[in-house]
CSV table of C-alpha atoms and ligand atoms in Angstrom, one decimal:
chain,number,residue,atom,x,y,z
A,1,UNK,CA,-7.4,-17.8,-25.8
A,2,UNK,CA,-8.2,-14.4,-27.5
A,3,UNK,CA,-6.7,-11.1,-25.7
A,4,UNK,CA,-10.3,-10.3,-24.0
A,5,UNK,CA,-11.0,-14.1,-22.7
A,6,UNK,CA,-6.9,-14.0,-21.4
A,7,UNK,CA,-7.6,-10.6,-19.8
A,8,UNK,CA,-10.3,-12.3,-17.9
A,9,UNK,CA,-8.5,-14.8,-16.7
A,10,UNK,CA,-5.9,-12.8,-15.4
A,11,UNK,CA,-8.2,-10.6,-13.6
A,12,UNK,CA,-10.0,-13.6,-11.7
A,13,UNK,CA,-6.4,-14.9,-10.8
A,14,UNK,CA,-5.8,-11.3,-9.7
A,15,UNK,CA,-9.0,-11.6,-7.7
A,16,UNK,CA,-8.3,-15.1,-6.2
A,17,UNK,CA,-4.9,-14.1,-5.5
A,18,UNK,CA,-6.2,-11.2,-3.3
A,19,UNK,CA,-8.9,-13.0,-1.4
A,20,UNK,CA,-6.3,-15.3,-0.6
A,21,UNK,CA,-3.5,-13.0,0.4
A,22,UNK,CA,-6.5,-11.4,2.5
A,23,UNK,CA,-7.6,-14.5,4.1
A,24,UNK,CA,-4.3,-15.9,4.8
A,25,UNK,CA,-3.0,-12.5,6.9
A,26,UNK,CA,-2.4,-14.2,10.3
A,27,UNK,CA,-3.4,-12.2,14.0
A,28,UNK,CA,-0.5,-10.6,15.5
A,29,UNK,CA,0.3,-11.9,18.8
A,30,UNK,CA,3.9,-10.0,19.1
A,31,UNK,CA,3.6,-6.7,21.2
A,32,UNK,CA,6.9,-5.8,19.6
A,33,UNK,CA,4.9,-5.6,16.3
A,34,UNK,CA,1.9,-3.5,17.3
A,35,UNK,CA,1.9,-0.8,15.0
A,36,UNK,CA,2.2,2.8,16.4
A,37,UNK,CA,-1.2,4.2,16.5
A,38,UNK,CA,-3.1,7.5,17.4
A,39,UNK,CA,-6.4,7.3,18.9
A,40,UNK,CA,-9.5,9.6,18.4
A,41,UNK,CA,-9.3,11.7,21.7
A,42,UNK,CA,-12.7,10.9,23.1
A,43,UNK,CA,-13.2,14.5,24.8
A,44,UNK,CA,-12.7,15.9,21.4
A,45,UNK,CA,-16.1,17.0,19.5
A,46,UNK,CA,-16.5,17.2,15.4
A,47,UNK,CA,-16.0,20.9,15.9
A,48,UNK,CA,-12.6,21.0,17.4
A,49,UNK,CA,-13.7,21.7,20.5
A,50,UNK,CA,-12.5,19.9,23.9
A,51,UNK,CA,-15.0,18.9,26.4
A,52,UNK,CA,-14.3,20.1,29.2
A,53,UNK,CA,-17.7,19.8,31.4
A,54,UNK,CA,-19.8,16.6,32.4
A,55,UNK,CA,-22.7,18.9,30.6
A,56,UNK,CA,-20.8,19.3,27.4
A,57,UNK,CA,-20.1,15.6,27.2
A,58,UNK,CA,-23.6,14.6,27.8
A,59,UNK,CA,-25.3,17.3,25.4
A,60,UNK,CA,-22.6,17.4,22.6
A,61,UNK,CA,-20.1,14.4,22.8
A,62,UNK,CA,-21.6,11.7,23.9
A,63,UNK,CA,-24.7,12.0,21.3
A,64,UNK,CA,-22.0,12.2,18.5
A,65,UNK,CA,-20.1,9.4,19.4
A,66,UNK,CA,-23.1,7.4,19.5
A,67,UNK,CA,-24.0,8.2,15.9
A,68,UNK,CA,-20.6,7.3,14.5
A,69,UNK,CA,-20.8,4.0,16.5
A,70,UNK,CA,-24.7,3.4,15.5
A,71,UNK,CA,-23.4,4.2,11.6
A,72,UNK,CA,-20.1,2.7,11.0
A,73,UNK,CA,-19.8,-0.4,13.6
A,74,UNK,CA,-23.1,-1.7,15.2
A,75,UNK,CA,-26.0,-0.3,12.8
A,76,UNK,CA,-28.6,2.1,13.7
A,77,UNK,CA,-31.2,0.5,16.4
A,78,UNK,CA,-34.5,1.6,15.0
A,79,UNK,CA,-37.1,3.9,17.3
A,80,UNK,CA,-39.9,2.0,16.2
A,81,UNK,CA,-41.9,0.1,18.9
A,82,UNK,CA,-42.7,-3.2,18.2
A,83,UNK,CA,-45.7,-5.1,20.3
A,84,UNK,CA,-44.0,-7.3,23.1
A,85,UNK,CA,-46.1,-9.9,25.0
A,86,UNK,CA,-45.1,-11.6,28.3
A,87,UNK,CA,-46.7,-14.4,30.1
A,88,UNK,CA,-45.4,-16.3,33.2
A,89,UNK,CA,-45.2,-19.9,32.0
A,90,UNK,CA,-43.7,-21.6,35.1
A,91,UNK,CA,-43.1,-20.3,38.6
A,92,UNK,CA,-41.4,-22.7,41.9
A,93,UNK,CA,-41.2,-20.6,45.2
A,94,UNK,CA,-39.0,-23.2,46.5
A,95,UNK,CA,-36.1,-23.6,43.7
A,96,UNK,CA,-32.3,-24.1,44.7
A,97,UNK,CA,-33.3,-26.1,47.4
A,98,UNK,CA,-35.4,-23.4,48.9
A,99,UNK,CA,-33.1,-20.6,48.3
A,100,UNK,CA,-35.1,-18.6,45.2
A,101,UNK,CA,-38.1,-18.5,43.5
A,102,UNK,CA,-37.8,-19.5,39.8
A,103,UNK,CA,-39.6,-18.2,37.0
A,104,UNK,CA,-39.7,-18.5,33.3
A,105,UNK,CA,-41.0,-16.0,31.1
A,106,UNK,CA,-42.3,-15.9,27.6
A,107,UNK,CA,-41.8,-12.8,25.5
A,108,UNK,CA,-43.6,-12.8,22.1
A,109,UNK,CA,-42.5,-10.3,19.8
A,110,UNK,CA,-44.7,-9.2,17.4
A,111,UNK,CA,-44.6,-7.0,13.9
A,112,UNK,CA,-45.0,-7.4,10.1
A,113,UNK,CA,-47.4,-10.4,10.9
A,114,UNK,CA,-45.1,-12.2,12.1
A,115,UNK,CA,-43.8,-13.3,15.7
A,116,UNK,CA,-40.8,-14.2,17.5
A,117,UNK,CA,-40.7,-16.3,20.9
A,118,UNK,CA,-38.2,-16.2,23.7
A,119,UNK,CA,-37.7,-17.5,27.1
A,120,UNK,CA,-36.5,-15.8,30.2
A,121,UNK,CA,-35.2,-17.9,33.0
A,122,UNK,CA,-35.1,-15.9,36.4
A,123,UNK,CA,-34.0,-16.7,39.8
A,124,UNK,CA,-34.6,-14.2,43.1
A,125,UNK,CA,-33.4,-14.8,46.1
A,126,UNK,CA,-36.4,-16.0,48.8
A,127,UNK,CA,-34.6,-14.2,51.8
A,128,UNK,CA,-34.1,-10.3,50.9
A,129,UNK,CA,-34.7,-7.1,52.5
A,130,UNK,CA,-36.5,-5.3,50.1
A,131,UNK,CA,-35.4,-5.0,46.5
A,132,UNK,CA,-32.3,-6.9,45.1
A,133,UNK,CA,-29.9,-6.0,41.9
A,134,UNK,CA,-30.4,-8.0,39.1
A,135,UNK,CA,-27.8,-9.6,36.8
A,136,UNK,CA,-29.5,-9.4,33.2
A,137,UNK,CA,-27.2,-11.6,30.9
A,138,UNK,CA,-27.5,-13.9,27.7
A,139,UNK,CA,-26.4,-17.6,27.7
A,140,UNK,CA,-25.1,-19.3,24.4
A,141,UNK,CA,-26.7,-22.8,25.2
A,142,UNK,CA,-30.1,-22.1,25.6
A,143,UNK,CA,-31.6,-21.7,29.5
A,144,UNK,CA,-31.7,-25.6,30.2
A,145,UNK,CA,-27.6,-25.3,29.9
A,146,UNK,CA,-27.2,-23.0,32.5
A,147,UNK,CA,-28.2,-25.3,35.6
A,148,UNK,CA,-29.3,-28.9,36.2
A,149,UNK,CA,-32.7,-28.0,37.0
A,150,UNK,CA,-35.2,-30.6,35.2
A,151,UNK,CA,-38.0,-27.9,35.0
A,152,UNK,CA,-36.5,-25.5,32.8
A,153,UNK,CA,-38.3,-25.4,29.7
A,154,UNK,CA,-36.1,-25.4,26.1
A,155,UNK,CA,-37.1,-22.4,23.5
A,156,UNK,CA,-38.1,-22.7,20.4
A,157,UNK,CA,-34.4,-22.8,18.8
A,158,UNK,CA,-33.4,-25.8,20.7
A,159,UNK,CA,-37.0,-27.5,19.5
A,160,UNK,CA,-35.6,-27.3,15.8
A,161,UNK,CA,-32.3,-29.0,16.9
A,162,UNK,CA,-31.6,-32.8,15.9
A,163,UNK,CA,-31.6,-34.7,19.0
A,164,UNK,CA,-27.7,-35.6,19.5
A,165,UNK,CA,-26.6,-31.7,19.3
A,166,UNK,CA,-24.1,-31.1,21.8
A,167,UNK,CA,-26.3,-27.9,23.1
A,168,UNK,CA,-29.5,-30.1,24.2
A,169,UNK,CA,-27.8,-32.0,27.3
A,170,UNK,CA,-29.2,-30.4,30.5
A,171,UNK,CA,-26.6,-28.3,32.4
A,172,UNK,CA,-24.2,-28.7,29.8
A,173,UNK,CA,-22.8,-25.2,30.2
A,174,UNK,CA,-23.1,-25.0,34.0
A,175,UNK,CA,-19.6,-23.9,35.0
A,176,UNK,CA,-20.2,-20.2,33.5
A,177,UNK,CA,-23.6,-19.7,35.5
A,178,UNK,CA,-23.3,-19.9,39.4
A,179,UNK,CA,-27.2,-19.2,40.1
A,180,UNK,CA,-26.5,-20.6,43.9
A,181,UNK,CA,-23.7,-18.1,44.8
A,182,UNK,CA,-25.8,-15.2,43.0
A,183,UNK,CA,-28.8,-15.9,45.4
A,184,UNK,CA,-26.8,-16.3,48.4
A,185,UNK,CA,-25.1,-13.0,48.0
A,186,UNK,CA,-28.2,-11.8,47.4
A,187,UNK,CA,-28.7,-10.9,43.9
A,188,UNK,CA,-31.3,-11.9,41.3
A,189,UNK,CA,-30.6,-13.5,37.8
A,190,UNK,CA,-32.3,-13.0,34.5
A,191,UNK,CA,-31.2,-15.1,31.4
A,192,UNK,CA,-32.2,-15.9,27.9
A,193,UNK,CA,-30.6,-17.3,24.9
A,194,UNK,CA,-29.4,-14.9,22.2
A,195,UNK,CA,-30.4,-17.4,19.5
A,196,UNK,CA,-34.0,-16.7,20.7
A,197,UNK,CA,-33.2,-12.7,19.7
A,198,UNK,CA,-31.6,-13.2,16.6
A,199,UNK,CA,-30.4,-16.8,15.6
A,200,UNK,CA,-26.3,-16.8,15.3
A,201,UNK,CA,-25.6,-17.3,11.4
A,202,UNK,CA,-25.6,-15.2,8.8
A,203,UNK,CA,-28.9,-16.0,7.4
A,204,UNK,CA,-30.6,-15.4,10.8
A,205,UNK,CA,-32.1,-12.2,10.1
A,206,UNK,CA,-35.4,-13.5,8.6
A,207,UNK,CA,-36.1,-15.4,11.8
A,208,UNK,CA,-34.9,-12.6,14.1
A,209,UNK,CA,-36.6,-9.9,15.9
A,210,UNK,CA,-35.3,-7.5,13.3
A,211,UNK,CA,-37.9,-8.8,10.9
A,212,UNK,CA,-40.5,-7.6,12.9
A,213,UNK,CA,-39.8,-4.1,12.0
A,214,UNK,CA,-40.5,-1.8,9.3
A,215,UNK,CA,-38.0,-3.1,6.1
A,216,UNK,CA,-36.4,-0.1,5.9
A,217,UNK,CA,-34.8,-0.6,8.8
A,218,UNK,CA,-33.1,-3.7,7.7
A,219,UNK,CA,-31.4,-1.9,4.5
A,220,UNK,CA,-28.5,-0.3,3.3
A,221,UNK,CA,-24.9,-0.1,5.1
A,222,UNK,CA,-26.1,1.2,8.4
A,223,UNK,CA,-28.4,-1.5,9.1
A,224,UNK,CA,-28.6,-3.2,12.5
A,225,UNK,CA,-27.9,-6.6,12.4
A,226,UNK,CA,-27.2,-9.4,15.0
A,227,UNK,CA,-25.4,-7.5,17.8
A,228,UNK,CA,-27.7,-4.7,17.4
A,229,UNK,CA,-30.6,-6.9,17.7
A,230,UNK,CA,-29.3,-8.7,20.8
A,231,UNK,CA,-28.3,-5.1,22.7
A,232,UNK,CA,-32.1,-4.6,21.7
A,233,UNK,CA,-33.3,-7.7,23.3
A,234,UNK,CA,-31.2,-6.7,26.7
A,235,UNK,CA,-33.5,-3.6,26.8
A,236,UNK,CA,-36.5,-5.6,26.4
A,237,UNK,CA,-35.6,-7.8,29.4
A,238,UNK,CA,-34.8,-4.8,31.3
A,239,UNK,CA,-38.5,-3.4,30.2
A,240,UNK,CA,-39.8,-6.5,32.0
A,241,UNK,CA,-37.5,-7.0,34.9
A,242,UNK,CA,-37.6,-3.6,36.2
A,243,UNK,CA,-41.8,-3.8,36.7
A,244,UNK,CA,-41.2,-6.7,39.1
A,245,UNK,CA,-41.9,-5.8,42.7
A,246,UNK,CA,-38.3,-8.0,43.8
A,247,UNK,CA,-36.4,-6.3,41.6
A,248,UNK,CA,-34.6,-2.9,42.2
A,249,UNK,CA,-34.8,-1.2,39.1
A,250,UNK,CA,-31.5,1.1,39.9
A,251,UNK,CA,-29.8,-2.0,40.0
A,252,UNK,CA,-29.8,-3.3,36.7
A,253,UNK,CA,-26.7,-5.2,35.7
A,254,UNK,CA,-26.1,-6.0,32.0
A,255,UNK,CA,-23.4,-8.6,31.6
A,256,UNK,CA,-22.0,-10.8,28.5
A,257,UNK,CA,-19.1,-13.0,27.7
A,258,UNK,CA,-17.1,-12.6,24.5
A,259,UNK,CA,-20.1,-11.9,21.4
A,260,UNK,CA,-22.2,-11.0,24.5
A,261,UNK,CA,-19.7,-9.3,25.7
A,262,UNK,CA,-19.5,-6.8,22.9
A,263,UNK,CA,-23.6,-6.7,22.9
A,264,UNK,CA,-23.7,-6.0,26.6
A,265,UNK,CA,-21.2,-2.8,25.9
A,266,UNK,CA,-23.5,-1.9,23.3
A,267,UNK,CA,-26.6,-2.4,25.4
A,268,UNK,CA,-25.1,-0.3,28.2
A,269,UNK,CA,-24.0,2.3,26.2
A,270,UNK,CA,-27.5,3.0,24.6
A,271,UNK,CA,-29.6,2.1,27.5
A,272,UNK,CA,-29.1,4.5,30.4
A,273,UNK,CA,-30.8,2.5,32.7
A,274,UNK,CA,-27.8,-0.5,32.9
A,275,UNK,CA,-26.3,0.9,36.2
A,276,UNK,CA,-23.7,-1.7,35.7
A,277,UNK,CA,-22.4,-2.8,32.1
A,278,UNK,CA,-19.9,-5.9,32.7
A,279,UNK,CA,-18.0,-7.1,29.8
A,280,UNK,CA,-16.4,-10.7,30.0
A,281,UNK,CA,-13.5,-11.3,27.7
A,282,UNK,CA,-15.1,-9.2,24.7
A,283,UNK,CA,-12.1,-8.4,22.1
A,284,UNK,CA,-12.4,-7.3,18.9
A,285,UNK,CA,-15.1,-5.2,18.5
A,286,UNK,CA,-16.1,-5.0,21.8
A,287,UNK,CA,-13.8,-3.4,24.5
A,288,UNK,CA,-10.4,-4.2,22.8
A,289,UNK,CA,-9.1,-1.2,20.7
A,290,UNK,CA,-9.2,-2.1,16.9
A,291,UNK,CA,-5.9,0.1,16.3
A,292,UNK,CA,-3.4,-2.0,18.0
A,293,UNK,CA,-3.8,-5.0,15.3
A,294,UNK,CA,-3.6,-7.4,18.0
A,295,UNK,CA,-5.3,-10.8,18.1
A,296,UNK,CA,-8.8,-10.9,15.9
A,297,UNK,CA,-8.9,-8.1,13.1
A,298,UNK,CA,-11.8,-6.2,11.5
A,299,UNK,CA,-11.5,-8.0,8.4
A,300,UNK,CA,-11.5,-11.4,10.2
A,301,UNK,CA,-14.6,-10.6,12.2
A,302,UNK,CA,-16.7,-9.5,9.3
A,303,UNK,CA,-15.3,-12.5,7.2
A,304,UNK,CA,-16.5,-14.9,9.5
A,305,UNK,CA,-19.2,-13.0,11.0
A,306,UNK,CA,-21.0,-10.8,8.2
A,307,UNK,CA,-24.5,-10.8,10.4
A,308,UNK,CA,-22.9,-9.2,13.6
A,309,UNK,CA,-22.1,-5.7,12.5
A,310,UNK,CA,-23.1,-3.2,10.2
A,311,UNK,CA,-22.2,-3.5,6.4
A,312,UNK,CA,-20.2,-0.6,6.7
A,313,UNK,CA,-17.9,-1.9,9.3
A,314,UNK,CA,-16.5,-4.2,6.8
A,315,UNK,CA,-14.7,-1.2,5.0
A,316,UNK,CA,-12.1,-1.0,7.7
A,317,UNK,CA,-11.1,-4.8,7.0
A,318,UNK,CA,-7.0,-4.6,7.7
A,319,UNK,CA,-7.5,-0.9,7.6
A,320,UNK,CA,-7.8,-0.1,11.4
A,321,UNK,CA,-5.9,3.0,11.4
A,322,UNK,CA,-8.5,4.5,9.0
A,323,UNK,CA,-11.2,4.0,11.6
A,324,UNK,CA,-12.4,7.4,12.7
A,325,UNK,CA,-13.4,5.9,16.3
A,326,UNK,CA,-12.3,3.1,18.6
A,327,UNK,CA,-13.6,1.0,21.2
A,328,UNK,CA,-12.5,3.2,24.4
A,329,UNK,CA,-15.0,5.7,22.9
A,330,UNK,CA,-17.6,2.8,23.1
A,331,UNK,CA,-16.5,2.1,26.7
A,332,UNK,CA,-16.8,5.9,27.5
A,333,UNK,CA,-20.8,6.0,26.5
A,334,UNK,CA,-21.3,4.1,29.9
A,335,UNK,CA,-19.9,7.0,31.8
A,336,UNK,CA,-20.6,7.8,34.7
A,337,UNK,CA,-22.4,4.7,35.5
A,338,UNK,CA,-19.9,1.9,36.5
A,339,UNK,CA,-18.2,-0.1,33.8
A,340,UNK,CA,-16.0,-3.4,34.5
A,341,UNK,CA,-13.6,-5.2,32.1
A,342,UNK,CA,-12.4,-8.4,32.5
A,343,UNK,CA,-9.9,-10.3,30.7
A,344,UNK,CA,-8.1,-13.7,30.5
A,345,UNK,CA,-4.3,-14.8,30.8
A,346,UNK,CA,-4.6,-17.1,27.6
A,347,UNK,CA,-7.1,-15.3,25.5
A,348,UNK,CA,-4.8,-13.1,23.0
A,349,UNK,CA,-7.6,-13.8,20.5
A,350,UNK,CA,-9.4,-10.9,22.5
A,351,UNK,CA,-6.2,-8.8,22.9
A,352,UNK,CA,-6.3,-8.4,26.7
A,353,UNK,CA,-3.9,-5.4,27.0
A,354,UNK,CA,-6.0,-3.9,24.2
A,355,UNK,CA,-9.2,-4.6,26.5
A,356,UNK,CA,-7.5,-2.8,29.2
A,357,UNK,CA,-5.9,0.2,27.4
A,358,UNK,CA,-9.9,0.9,26.2
A,359,UNK,CA,-10.8,0.9,29.2
A,360,UNK,CA,-7.9,3.4,30.4
A,361,UNK,CA,-8.5,5.6,27.5
A,362,UNK,CA,-12.1,6.2,28.2
A,363,UNK,CA,-11.3,7.4,32.0
A,364,UNK,CA,-11.1,10.9,30.9
A,365,UNK,CA,-15.1,11.2,30.6
A,366,UNK,CA,-15.2,9.5,34.4
A,367,UNK,CA,-13.0,12.1,35.4
A,368,UNK,CA,-15.5,15.1,34.3
A,369,UNK,CA,-17.7,13.9,36.7
A,370,UNK,CA,-15.0,14.0,39.6
A,371,UNK,CA,-15.2,10.1,39.3
A,372,UNK,CA,-12.3,7.5,39.1
A,373,UNK,CA,-11.7,5.7,36.1
A,374,UNK,CA,-8.2,3.4,35.6
A,375,UNK,CA,-5.4,5.6,37.4
A,376,UNK,CA,-2.7,4.1,35.3
A,377,UNK,CA,-2.1,2.9,31.7
A,378,UNK,CA,0.1,-0.1,33.7
A,379,UNK,CA,-1.8,-3.1,33.6
A,380,UNK,CA,-2.4,-4.9,36.7
A,381,UNK,CA,-1.0,-8.5,37.3
A,382,UNK,CA,-3.5,-11.8,37.7
A,383,UNK,CA,-5.6,-11.7,40.0
A,384,UNK,CA,-5.4,-8.2,40.9
A,385,UNK,CA,-8.7,-6.6,40.4
A,386,UNK,CA,-9.1,-2.6,40.1
A,387,UNK,CA,-12.4,-1.4,41.4
A,388,UNK,CA,-13.0,2.3,40.9
A,389,UNK,CA,-16.0,3.5,39.1
A,390,UNK,CA,-14.3,1.4,35.8
A,391,UNK,CA,-13.3,-2.0,37.1
A,392,UNK,CA,-10.9,-4.3,35.4
A,393,UNK,CA,-9.2,-7.3,36.1
A,394,UNK,CA,-7.3,-10.1,34.1
A,395,UNK,CA,-7.2,-13.6,35.4
A,396,UNK,CA,-5.5,-16.8,34.6
A,397,UNK,CA,-6.6,-19.3,32.3
A,398,UNK,CA,-8.7,-19.6,28.8
A,399,UNK,CA,-11.5,-17.5,27.1
A,400,UNK,CA,-14.7,-18.4,29.3
A,401,UNK,CA,-16.5,-17.2,32.4
A,402,UNK,CA,-15.6,-18.7,35.6
A,403,UNK,CA,-16.4,-18.5,39.5
A,404,UNK,CA,-13.6,-15.7,40.0
A,405,UNK,CA,-14.9,-13.7,37.7
A,406,UNK,CA,-18.5,-13.9,38.7
A,407,UNK,CA,-17.1,-13.6,42.3
A,408,UNK,CA,-15.1,-10.4,41.5
A,409,UNK,CA,-18.5,-9.1,39.4
A,410,UNK,CA,-20.6,-9.1,42.8
A,411,UNK,CA,-17.8,-7.7,44.9
A,412,UNK,CA,-17.7,-4.7,42.3
A,413,UNK,CA,-21.4,-4.5,42.3
A,414,UNK,CA,-21.7,-4.2,46.0
A,415,UNK,CA,-19.0,-1.5,46.2
A,416,UNK,CA,-21.2,0.2,42.9
A,417,UNK,CA,-24.3,-0.1,45.4
A,418,UNK,CA,-23.2,0.6,48.8
B,501,GCU,C1,-15.0,-16.1,18.3
B,501,GCU,C2,-14.9,-14.6,17.4
B,501,GCU,C3,-14.8,-13.4,18.8
B,501,GCU,C4,-15.8,-13.7,19.6
B,501,GCU,C5,-15.8,-15.3,20.0
B,501,GCU,C6,-17.2,-15.7,21.0
B,501,GCU,O1,-13.7,-16.2,18.4
B,501,GCU,O2,-13.9,-14.1,16.5
B,501,GCU,O3,-14.9,-11.9,18.2
B,501,GCU,O4,-15.8,-12.8,20.8
B,501,GCU,O5,-15.8,-16.2,18.5
B,501,GCU,O6,-18.3,-15.0,21.2
B,501,GCU,O7,-17.3,-16.6,21.6
């Protein structure tokens, strides 16, 4: 080998070694190995001043945090409006044994000479005095996976899958949705499959709603990707729901699990129409503090899901201490509205303590409004929910959405809506 060939070979070995070294780093699950870290003070403005009033938070600091998270984490949501049309494809006034009305609404988004279709599945209680609060939440495996109702239509995404795909059987994720209980407790539910908005894989962009926007919005390190698009979709669902005669537009609840919990938080941060924002096991890039370096790391999430966050977020891989923000600042953007964060005992990957602490460190912003967030940095025990303006629980079991979680969310909303 001549000298230059040897140098190239060595450089290649070095690169491969570095890549292997980065990929083989393991997640830490040992609390004693959490590094000492300093969180950015959520109330400290870019000019060094400390926020002391709600007005100053809203005028100065809140927009700064929103900008920072747009630039460095979730990408910038375009202000451009695209065309959205709705068509009620199906209605059953005697659904769920006569207790509810079911509607299926097709959303057609258009722009750049293309269109994307999505299906919203809605149930609202037939027995109601006035308008009702509405849970707006995405599902992972299609509307048909949420209950056994034979009339539920499949959206375009599912029609394109091979017949043996595990997401196709009806009711295949039923345990995560209890529409009967929601209706009994006086809530409406509106759910859509997140794949309809942005197919969840690295090449999903061109088939997603982002492709309907001017191409300038889909370029550069701060561009929005899947989480940005899903959050935008939550707001489009709210646009439709808030115009329905049965829906109380002051009682819109955005809820999501896991990646969709990250999304619910980002949607709730940007869109103040959501009066309650619920994060179920949202973990890294959701409610969990990144600087604790516990469970999933910024490097790992960007490596596995390069299409979720804006490209700029990847620069903090294995370098969480250099992040100019942390996730408590995302949660703070929900103030003074109601926020609920939930963890699961066996969900170390999502860093339960990090989820709790982020809600605790966001709480000073609620205090500016004279409202109580989380009062103490001591985590509550299992099944001991805290329900102030900020709520939190940790339940037994794995990363999932269970009846226990839903019942607590409804308790919290009952309280929030008086
Ligand atoms: C993966 C990912 C998490 C995410 C989860 C989910 O585990 O690493 O960040 O929350 O998927 O969405 O189910």
